[in-house]
Amino acid sequence: MGSFVGLVNNEVITKIAIDSTGTCYGISGHGYVVSLTTASVVPIGPVNFPAGGSLMDIAFDSQDRLWGLVHEFVSSSVRRYELYLIDTGSMSTTYVCDLQYSMQAYTSYYGLAFGPGVTKSTYCTAKVNSLGCSPTIAATGYPSASAEFGFTISATSVGSQSSGMLVYGVQGPAATPFGGGTLCVQTPWQRTGPMNSGGPLPAMSDCSGVWSRDFNAWLWTHTSLPPGLDVHVQWLGRDSGFAPPHHWSLSNALKFTLLP
């Protein structure tokens, strides 16, 4: 149950955020420091966004930088959501980027919050492919059990025009001999659909190929996993430069924690 602190003078402050020191900032058309014990305010300065822009929410990140989410009305059929950094000393604003959103779902954003940091690490050893390269796994973004996109897992130094798939499991790591290399994901595991690495045609094969998959998007459309799980993934593909049963290409592996 909440406790009443007080009225914030005559100011209409609709957005507040508290930094790691416990200092509360409030924003309407101006920025203020707001006392959490008396609700009194100390003005800082005006806050300016583009004409037609409406501040939806503010939040501090882990580095105590204040961010603002702005909805800019462009036309009756076009709306834009933007992220700004807000200087807490002067309330000056700096545009950072547009926020990607799904036009099909007509998504609207009303709040802004920063989640926990991404926990991820690589392990295991890639198999050197028939071209002398070691496929290397990497990931960018935020692994989420609920987002429909935003966590891309890739492998570089892959043989060009080769087919590969991402295998993933939640039973832990492994070091199982397979296809002349090491399968690094404990069974039972699942796999994504195959994809082509691109690059030059076989007559000019090199290691410029890339396998890449948005893991959030795959979960969104194919299966579901609860947040909090440690997920292990590895790229597995064909390597026609080796004779069976060693005609496989294997990257090193990646472990990450699936977030909400």
PDB file of C-alpha atoms in Angstrom:
ATOM      1  CA  MET A   1       0.000   0.000   0.000  1.00  0.00           C
ATOM      2  CA  GLY A   2       1.366   3.425  -0.980  1.00  0.00           C
ATOM      3  CA  SER A   3       1.899   6.405   1.306  1.00  0.00           C
ATOM      4  CA  PHE A   4       0.863   9.942   0.396  1.00  0.00           C
ATOM      5  CA  VAL A   5       3.843  12.322   0.347  1.00  0.00           C
ATOM      6  CA  GLY A   6       2.352  15.602  -0.815  1.00  0.00           C
ATOM      7  CA  LEU A   7       1.209  17.706  -3.732  1.00  0.00           C
ATOM      8  CA  VAL A   8       3.870  18.802  -6.188  1.00  0.00           C
ATOM      9  CA  ASN A   9       3.049  22.511  -5.777  1.00  0.00           C
ATOM     10  CA  ASN A  10       1.029  23.702  -8.775  1.00  0.00           C
ATOM     11  CA  GLU A  11       3.215  21.981 -11.332  1.00  0.00           C
ATOM     12  CA  VAL A  12       1.737  19.305 -13.585  1.00  0.00           C
ATOM     13  CA  ILE A  13       4.501  16.695 -13.554  1.00  0.00           C
ATOM     14  CA  THR A  14       3.493  13.522 -15.335  1.00  0.00           C
ATOM     15  CA  LYS A  15       6.864  11.792 -15.759  1.00  0.00           C
ATOM     16  CA  ILE A  16       9.335  10.992 -12.976  1.00  0.00           C
ATOM     17  CA  ALA A  17      12.489   8.882 -12.715  1.00  0.00           C
ATOM     18  CA  ILE A  18      14.889   8.210  -9.840  1.00  0.00           C
ATOM     19  CA  ASP A  19      18.640   7.791 -10.336  1.00  0.00           C
ATOM     20  CA  SER A  20      20.956   5.474  -8.380  1.00  0.00           C
ATOM     21  CA  THR A  21      21.617   8.146  -5.726  1.00  0.00           C
ATOM     22  CA  GLY A  22      17.914   8.455  -4.944  1.00  0.00           C
ATOM     23  CA  THR A  23      17.477  11.814  -6.678  1.00  0.00           C
ATOM     24  CA  CYS A  24      14.063  12.137  -8.302  1.00  0.00           C
ATOM     25  CA  TYR A  25      13.613  14.095 -11.529  1.00  0.00           C
ATOM     26  CA  GLY A  26      10.250  15.153 -12.892  1.00  0.00           C
ATOM     27  CA  ILE A  27       9.367  16.517 -16.312  1.00  0.00           C
ATOM     28  CA  SER A  28       6.395  18.373 -17.729  1.00  0.00           C
ATOM     29  CA  GLY A  29       7.315  21.202 -20.091  1.00  0.00           C
ATOM     30  CA  HIS A  30      10.182  21.884 -17.682  1.00  0.00           C
ATOM     31  CA  GLY A  31      12.530  19.663 -15.730  1.00  0.00           C
ATOM     32  CA  TYR A  32      12.590  19.598 -11.938  1.00  0.00           C
ATOM     33  CA  VAL A  33      14.267  17.929  -9.010  1.00  0.00           C
ATOM     34  CA  VAL A  34      11.455  16.522  -6.875  1.00  0.00           C
ATOM     35  CA  SER A  35      11.794  15.869  -3.136  1.00  0.00           C
ATOM     36  CA  LEU A  36      10.645  12.366  -2.243  1.00  0.00           C
ATOM     37  CA  THR A  37       9.908  13.446   1.340  1.00  0.00           C
ATOM     38  CA  THR A  38       8.011  16.716   0.824  1.00  0.00           C
ATOM     39  CA  ALA A  39       7.108  16.686  -2.901  1.00  0.00           C
ATOM     40  CA  SER A  40       8.644  20.154  -3.230  1.00  0.00           C
ATOM     41  CA  VAL A  41      10.319  20.921  -6.551  1.00  0.00           C
ATOM     42  CA  VAL A  42      13.400  22.795  -7.714  1.00  0.00           C
ATOM     43  CA  PRO A  43      13.234  23.984 -11.353  1.00  0.00           C
ATOM     44  CA  ILE A  44      16.117  23.078 -13.649  1.00  0.00           C
ATOM     45  CA  GLY A  45      15.079  24.346 -17.070  1.00  0.00           C
ATOM     46  CA  PRO A  46      12.818  23.869 -20.090  1.00  0.00           C
ATOM     47  CA  VAL A  47      12.778  20.546 -21.936  1.00  0.00           C
ATOM     48  CA  ASN A  48      12.494  20.825 -25.703  1.00  0.00           C
ATOM     49  CA  PHE A  49      11.487  18.140 -28.180  1.00  0.00           C
ATOM     50  CA  PRO A  50      10.503  18.433 -31.874  1.00  0.00           C
ATOM     51  CA  ALA A  51       7.296  20.257 -32.726  1.00  0.00           C
ATOM     52  CA  GLY A  52       4.512  17.729 -32.505  1.00  0.00           C
ATOM     53  CA  GLY A  53       6.560  15.528 -30.190  1.00  0.00           C
ATOM     54  CA  SER A  54       4.972  14.204 -27.013  1.00  0.00           C
ATOM     55  CA  LEU A  55       7.051  12.841 -24.131  1.00  0.00           C
ATOM     56  CA  MET A  56       5.731   9.382 -23.225  1.00  0.00           C
ATOM     57  CA  ASP A  57       8.106   8.373 -20.424  1.00  0.00           C
ATOM     58  CA  ILE A  58      11.573   8.823 -18.904  1.00  0.00           C
ATOM     59  CA  ALA A  59      13.975   6.338 -17.310  1.00  0.00           C
ATOM     60  CA  PHE A  60      17.552   6.103 -16.061  1.00  0.00           C
ATOM     61  CA  ASP A  61      19.921   3.479 -17.450  1.00  0.00           C
ATOM     62  CA  SER A  62      22.619   1.646 -15.472  1.00  0.00           C
ATOM     63  CA  GLN A  63      25.025   4.552 -16.062  1.00  0.00           C
ATOM     64  CA  ASP A  64      22.571   7.092 -14.598  1.00  0.00           C
ATOM     65  CA  ARG A  65      21.854   8.626 -17.986  1.00  0.00           C
ATOM     66  CA  LEU A  66      18.318   9.948 -18.302  1.00  0.00           C
ATOM     67  CA  TRP A  67      16.441   8.844 -21.426  1.00  0.00           C
ATOM     68  CA  GLY A  68      13.192  10.102 -22.865  1.00  0.00           C
ATOM     69  CA  LEU A  69      10.737   8.275 -25.121  1.00  0.00           C
ATOM     70  CA  VAL A  70       9.040  10.696 -27.517  1.00  0.00           C
ATOM     71  CA  HIS A  71       6.069  10.097 -29.790  1.00  0.00           C
ATOM     72  CA  GLU A  72       6.200  12.381 -32.818  1.00  0.00           C
ATOM     73  CA  PHE A  73       3.045  12.770 -34.892  1.00  0.00           C
ATOM     74  CA  VAL A  74       4.145  12.883 -38.539  1.00  0.00           C
ATOM     75  CA  SER A  75       0.809  12.381 -40.317  1.00  0.00           C
ATOM     76  CA  SER A  76      -2.517  10.641 -39.788  1.00  0.00           C
ATOM     77  CA  SER A  77      -0.960   7.369 -40.940  1.00  0.00           C
ATOM     78  CA  VAL A  78       2.630   7.775 -39.748  1.00  0.00           C
ATOM     79  CA  ARG A  79       3.825   7.943 -36.168  1.00  0.00           C
ATOM     80  CA  ARG A  80       7.376   7.862 -34.957  1.00  0.00           C
ATOM     81  CA  TYR A  81       8.887   6.911 -31.627  1.00  0.00           C
ATOM     82  CA  GLU A  82      12.264   8.389 -30.760  1.00  0.00           C
ATOM     83  CA  LEU A  83      14.798   8.048 -27.962  1.00  0.00           C
ATOM     84  CA  TYR A  84      16.515  11.110 -26.507  1.00  0.00           C
ATOM     85  CA  LEU A  85      19.192  11.613 -23.891  1.00  0.00           C
ATOM     86  CA  ILE A  86      18.261  14.315 -21.380  1.00  0.00           C
ATOM     87  CA  ASP A  87      20.960  16.246 -19.509  1.00  0.00           C
ATOM     88  CA  THR A  88      19.890  16.363 -15.851  1.00  0.00           C
ATOM     89  CA  GLY A  89      21.924  19.507 -15.235  1.00  0.00           C
ATOM     90  CA  SER A  90      20.380  21.643 -17.977  1.00  0.00           C
ATOM     91  CA  MET A  91      17.477  19.553 -19.344  1.00  0.00           C
ATOM     92  CA  SER A  92      18.917  19.889 -22.855  1.00  0.00           C
ATOM     93  CA  THR A  93      18.010  16.978 -25.127  1.00  0.00           C
ATOM     94  CA  THR A  94      19.987  14.988 -27.691  1.00  0.00           C
ATOM     95  CA  TYR A  95      18.296  12.801 -30.304  1.00  0.00           C
ATOM     96  CA  VAL A  96      19.723   9.258 -30.324  1.00  0.00           C
ATOM     97  CA  CYS A  97      17.620   7.075 -32.617  1.00  0.00           C
ATOM     98  CA  ASP A  98      14.202   6.073 -33.852  1.00  0.00           C
ATOM     99  CA  LEU A  99      12.654   3.128 -32.061  1.00  0.00           C
ATOM    100  CA  GLN A 100      11.916   0.191 -34.354  1.00  0.00           C
ATOM    101  CA  TYR A 101       8.369  -1.075 -34.145  1.00  0.00           C
ATOM    102  CA  SER A 102       6.004  -3.362 -36.025  1.00  0.00           C
ATOM    103  CA  MET A 103       3.786  -1.524 -38.514  1.00  0.00           C
ATOM    104  CA  GLN A 104       1.632  -4.627 -38.906  1.00  0.00           C
ATOM    105  CA  ALA A 105       0.763  -4.665 -35.224  1.00  0.00           C
ATOM    106  CA  TYR A 106       0.398  -0.838 -35.088  1.00  0.00           C
ATOM    107  CA  THR A 107       2.458  -0.932 -31.933  1.00  0.00           C
ATOM    108  CA  SER A 108       2.280   1.992 -29.531  1.00  0.00           C
ATOM    109  CA  TYR A 109       4.853   2.582 -26.798  1.00  0.00           C
ATOM    110  CA  TYR A 110       3.733   4.255 -23.579  1.00  0.00           C
ATOM    111  CA  GLY A 111       6.520   3.339 -21.167  1.00  0.00           C
ATOM    112  CA  LEU A 112      10.301   3.120 -20.999  1.00  0.00           C
ATOM    113  CA  ALA A 113      12.396   0.886 -18.730  1.00  0.00           C
ATOM    114  CA  PHE A 114      15.854  -0.650 -18.724  1.00  0.00           C
ATOM    115  CA  GLY A 115      16.136  -4.375 -18.112  1.00  0.00           C
ATOM    116  CA  PRO A 116      19.064  -6.315 -16.699  1.00  0.00           C
ATOM    117  CA  GLY A 117      22.250  -6.657 -18.694  1.00  0.00           C
ATOM    118  CA  VAL A 118      22.661  -9.516 -21.147  1.00  0.00           C
ATOM    119  CA  THR A 119      24.628 -12.468 -19.766  1.00  0.00           C
ATOM    120  CA  LYS A 120      26.402 -14.362 -22.536  1.00  0.00           C
ATOM    121  CA  SER A 121      29.710 -16.112 -23.163  1.00  0.00           C
ATOM    122  CA  THR A 122      31.318 -18.277 -25.813  1.00  0.00           C
ATOM    123  CA  TYR A 123      32.768 -21.713 -25.148  1.00  0.00           C
ATOM    124  CA  CYS A 124      33.929 -24.868 -26.934  1.00  0.00           C
ATOM    125  CA  THR A 125      36.117 -25.047 -30.054  1.00  0.00           C
ATOM    126  CA  ALA A 126      35.084 -24.622 -33.676  1.00  0.00           C
ATOM    127  CA  LYS A 127      36.054 -27.169 -36.295  1.00  0.00           C
ATOM    128  CA  VAL A 128      38.470 -25.820 -38.902  1.00  0.00           C
ATOM    129  CA  ASN A 129      36.611 -26.098 -42.194  1.00  0.00           C
ATOM    130  CA  SER A 130      37.919 -27.432 -45.509  1.00  0.00           C
ATOM    131  CA  LEU A 131      38.979 -23.894 -46.497  1.00  0.00           C
ATOM    132  CA  GLY A 132      41.119 -23.522 -43.376  1.00  0.00           C
ATOM    133  CA  CYS A 133      38.774 -21.185 -41.475  1.00  0.00           C
ATOM    134  CA  SER A 134      37.133 -21.505 -38.053  1.00  0.00           C
ATOM    135  CA  PRO A 135      33.456 -20.454 -38.035  1.00  0.00           C
ATOM    136  CA  THR A 136      33.023 -18.009 -35.156  1.00  0.00           C
ATOM    137  CA  ILE A 137      29.753 -17.475 -33.296  1.00  0.00           C
ATOM    138  CA  ALA A 138      28.606 -14.078 -31.987  1.00  0.00           C
ATOM    139  CA  ALA A 139      25.382 -12.438 -30.834  1.00  0.00           C
ATOM    140  CA  THR A 140      23.989  -8.920 -30.621  1.00  0.00           C
ATOM    141  CA  GLY A 141      20.845  -7.626 -28.973  1.00  0.00           C
ATOM    142  CA  TYR A 142      18.612  -8.729 -26.098  1.00  0.00           C
ATOM    143  CA  PRO A 143      17.617 -12.402 -25.726  1.00  0.00           C
ATOM    144  CA  SER A 144      13.954 -12.247 -24.777  1.00  0.00           C
ATOM    145  CA  ALA A 145      11.231 -14.791 -24.084  1.00  0.00           C
ATOM    146  CA  SER A 146       8.569 -12.293 -25.154  1.00  0.00           C
ATOM    147  CA  ALA A 147      10.036  -9.968 -27.822  1.00  0.00           C
ATOM    148  CA  GLU A 148       9.271 -10.793 -31.440  1.00  0.00           C
ATOM    149  CA  PHE A 149      12.728  -9.728 -32.656  1.00  0.00           C
ATOM    150  CA  GLY A 150      16.007  -8.261 -31.407  1.00  0.00           C
ATOM    151  CA  PHE A 151      18.612 -10.973 -30.679  1.00  0.00           C
ATOM    152  CA  THR A 152      20.717 -11.950 -33.689  1.00  0.00           C
ATOM    153  CA  ILE A 153      23.052 -14.939 -33.483  1.00  0.00           C
ATOM    154  CA  SER A 154      25.553 -15.220 -36.323  1.00  0.00           C
ATOM    155  CA  ALA A 155      28.595 -17.142 -37.467  1.00  0.00           C
ATOM    156  CA  THR A 156      31.335 -15.576 -39.574  1.00  0.00           C
ATOM    157  CA  SER A 157      34.306 -17.154 -41.399  1.00  0.00           C
ATOM    158  CA  VAL A 158      31.873 -19.651 -42.880  1.00  0.00           C
ATOM    159  CA  GLY A 159      32.420 -21.374 -46.215  1.00  0.00           C
ATOM    160  CA  SER A 160      30.531 -19.521 -48.943  1.00  0.00           C
ATOM    161  CA  GLN A 161      27.305 -20.943 -50.378  1.00  0.00           C
ATOM    162  CA  SER A 162      26.997 -23.487 -47.565  1.00  0.00           C
ATOM    163  CA  SER A 163      23.843 -24.530 -45.743  1.00  0.00           C
ATOM    164  CA  GLY A 164      23.729 -24.127 -41.971  1.00  0.00           C
ATOM    165  CA  MET A 165      21.331 -24.270 -39.060  1.00  0.00           C
ATOM    166  CA  LEU A 166      21.406 -23.121 -35.453  1.00  0.00           C
ATOM    167  CA  VAL A 167      21.037 -25.879 -32.864  1.00  0.00           C
ATOM    168  CA  TYR A 168      19.920 -24.889 -29.366  1.00  0.00           C
ATOM    169  CA  GLY A 169      19.212 -26.615 -26.091  1.00  0.00           C
ATOM    170  CA  VAL A 170      18.585 -25.920 -22.412  1.00  0.00           C
ATOM    171  CA  GLN A 171      20.248 -29.004 -20.880  1.00  0.00           C
ATOM    172  CA  GLY A 172      23.727 -27.503 -20.672  1.00  0.00           C
ATOM    173  CA  PRO A 173      26.970 -27.692 -22.647  1.00  0.00           C
ATOM    174  CA  ALA A 174      28.461 -30.799 -24.222  1.00  0.00           C
ATOM    175  CA  ALA A 175      31.696 -31.932 -25.837  1.00  0.00           C
ATOM    176  CA  THR A 176      30.489 -34.736 -28.083  1.00  0.00           C
ATOM    177  CA  PRO A 177      32.643 -35.836 -31.050  1.00  0.00           C
ATOM    178  CA  PHE A 178      30.676 -35.265 -34.235  1.00  0.00           C
ATOM    179  CA  GLY A 179      31.574 -35.000 -37.917  1.00  0.00           C
ATOM    180  CA  GLY A 180      35.269 -34.510 -37.231  1.00  0.00           C
ATOM    181  CA  GLY A 181      34.579 -31.745 -34.732  1.00  0.00           C
ATOM    182  CA  THR A 182      32.774 -31.159 -31.450  1.00  0.00           C
ATOM    183  CA  LEU A 183      29.052 -30.843 -30.852  1.00  0.00           C
ATOM    184  CA  CYS A 184      28.843 -28.414 -27.951  1.00  0.00           C
ATOM    185  CA  VAL A 185      25.121 -28.496 -27.042  1.00  0.00           C
ATOM    186  CA  GLN A 186      23.755 -31.198 -24.768  1.00  0.00           C
ATOM    187  CA  THR A 187      20.916 -33.319 -26.103  1.00  0.00           C
ATOM    188  CA  PRO A 188      18.035 -33.107 -26.487  1.00  0.00           C
ATOM    189  CA  TRP A 189      18.393 -30.050 -28.674  1.00  0.00           C
ATOM    190  CA  GLN A 190      16.289 -28.382 -31.315  1.00  0.00           C
ATOM    191  CA  ARG A 191      17.297 -26.691 -34.541  1.00  0.00           C
ATOM    192  CA  THR A 192      16.210 -23.807 -36.696  1.00  0.00           C
ATOM    193  CA  GLY A 193      15.530 -24.119 -40.395  1.00  0.00           C
ATOM    194  CA  PRO A 194      18.520 -24.205 -42.759  1.00  0.00           C
ATOM    195  CA  MET A 195      19.894 -21.079 -44.390  1.00  0.00           C
ATOM    196  CA  ASN A 196      22.509 -20.287 -47.005  1.00  0.00           C
ATOM    197  CA  SER A 197      25.701 -18.473 -46.047  1.00  0.00           C
ATOM    198  CA  GLY A 198      25.901 -16.451 -49.271  1.00  0.00           C
ATOM    199  CA  GLY A 199      29.178 -15.387 -50.852  1.00  0.00           C
ATOM    200  CA  PRO A 200      30.911 -16.591 -54.044  1.00  0.00           C
ATOM    201  CA  LEU A 201      29.770 -19.639 -55.970  1.00  0.00           C
ATOM    202  CA  PRO A 202      31.546 -22.987 -55.355  1.00  0.00           C
ATOM    203  CA  ALA A 203      34.119 -22.438 -58.101  1.00  0.00           C
ATOM    204  CA  MET A 204      35.362 -19.391 -56.149  1.00  0.00           C
ATOM    205  CA  SER A 205      34.599 -20.591 -52.603  1.00  0.00           C
ATOM    206  CA  ASP A 206      36.065 -18.614 -49.710  1.00  0.00           C
ATOM    207  CA  CYS A 207      35.352 -17.942 -46.032  1.00  0.00           C
ATOM    208  CA  SER A 208      33.204 -14.839 -46.550  1.00  0.00           C
ATOM    209  CA  GLY A 209      29.990 -16.713 -45.787  1.00  0.00           C
ATOM    210  CA  VAL A 210      27.776 -15.736 -42.850  1.00  0.00           C
ATOM    211  CA  TRP A 211      24.964 -17.572 -41.110  1.00  0.00           C
ATOM    212  CA  SER A 212      22.645 -15.289 -39.174  1.00  0.00           C
ATOM    213  CA  ARG A 213      19.356 -15.803 -37.359  1.00  0.00           C
ATOM    214  CA  ASP A 214      17.209 -13.617 -35.094  1.00  0.00           C
ATOM    215  CA  PHE A 215      16.656 -16.042 -32.235  1.00  0.00           C
ATOM    216  CA  ASN A 216      13.834 -13.986 -30.703  1.00  0.00           C
ATOM    217  CA  ALA A 217      11.986 -14.082 -34.014  1.00  0.00           C
ATOM    218  CA  TRP A 218      12.457 -17.844 -34.241  1.00  0.00           C
ATOM    219  CA  LEU A 219      11.054 -18.385 -30.738  1.00  0.00           C
ATOM    220  CA  TRP A 220       8.174 -16.020 -31.477  1.00  0.00           C
ATOM    221  CA  THR A 221       7.010 -17.994 -34.516  1.00  0.00           C
ATOM    222  CA  HIS A 222       8.040 -21.564 -33.698  1.00  0.00           C
ATOM    223  CA  THR A 223       8.207 -22.346 -29.985  1.00  0.00           C
ATOM    224  CA  SER A 224       8.420 -20.754 -26.543  1.00  0.00           C
ATOM    225  CA  LEU A 225      10.862 -20.877 -23.654  1.00  0.00           C
ATOM    226  CA  PRO A 226      10.414 -19.330 -20.204  1.00  0.00           C
ATOM    227  CA  PRO A 227      12.699 -16.492 -19.066  1.00  0.00           C
ATOM    228  CA  GLY A 228      15.582 -17.371 -16.791  1.00  0.00           C
ATOM    229  CA  LEU A 229      16.765 -20.399 -18.753  1.00  0.00           C
ATOM    230  CA  ASP A 230      20.395 -20.772 -19.779  1.00  0.00           C
ATOM    231  CA  VAL A 231      20.364 -21.506 -23.504  1.00  0.00           C
ATOM    232  CA  HIS A 232      23.279 -23.093 -25.382  1.00  0.00           C
ATOM    233  CA  VAL A 233      23.553 -22.622 -29.150  1.00  0.00           C
ATOM    234  CA  GLN A 234      25.928 -23.641 -31.942  1.00  0.00           C
ATOM    235  CA  TRP A 235      25.966 -23.348 -35.724  1.00  0.00           C
ATOM    236  CA  LEU A 236      26.061 -26.635 -37.631  1.00  0.00           C
ATOM    237  CA  GLY A 237      26.342 -26.860 -41.404  1.00  0.00           C
ATOM    238  CA  ARG A 238      27.483 -28.797 -44.425  1.00  0.00           C
ATOM    239  CA  ASP A 239      31.082 -28.765 -45.661  1.00  0.00           C
ATOM    240  CA  SER A 240      31.333 -30.484 -49.041  1.00  0.00           C
ATOM    241  CA  GLY A 241      35.120 -30.175 -48.941  1.00  0.00           C
ATOM    242  CA  PHE A 242      35.246 -33.104 -46.519  1.00  0.00           C
ATOM    243  CA  ALA A 243      34.189 -36.664 -47.322  1.00  0.00           C
ATOM    244  CA  PRO A 244      31.377 -38.249 -45.270  1.00  0.00           C
ATOM    245  CA  PRO A 245      31.024 -38.699 -42.353  1.00  0.00           C
ATOM    246  CA  HIS A 246      33.167 -35.613 -41.738  1.00  0.00           C
ATOM    247  CA  HIS A 247      31.288 -33.360 -44.175  1.00  0.00           C
ATOM    248  CA  TRP A 248      30.156 -31.025 -41.399  1.00  0.00           C
ATOM    249  CA  SER A 249      31.055 -27.498 -40.372  1.00  0.00           C
ATOM    250  CA  LEU A 250      30.770 -26.588 -36.675  1.00  0.00           C
ATOM    251  CA  SER A 251      31.226 -23.206 -35.024  1.00  0.00           C
ATOM    252  CA  ASN A 252      32.198 -22.679 -31.421  1.00  0.00           C
ATOM    253  CA  ALA A 253      29.213 -22.286 -29.076  1.00  0.00           C
ATOM    254  CA  LEU A 254      27.413 -19.583 -27.117  1.00  0.00           C
ATOM    255  CA  LYS A 255      25.670 -19.655 -23.751  1.00  0.00           C
ATOM    256  CA  PHE A 256      23.192 -16.935 -22.771  1.00  0.00           C
ATOM    257  CA  THR A 257      20.422 -16.371 -20.247  1.00  0.00           C
ATOM    258  CA  LEU A 258      16.963 -15.814 -21.695  1.00  0.00           C
ATOM    259  CA  LEU A 259      15.459 -12.620 -20.280  1.00  0.00           C
ATOM    260  CA  PRO A 260      11.766 -11.619 -19.992  1.00  0.00           C
TER     261      PRO A 260
END
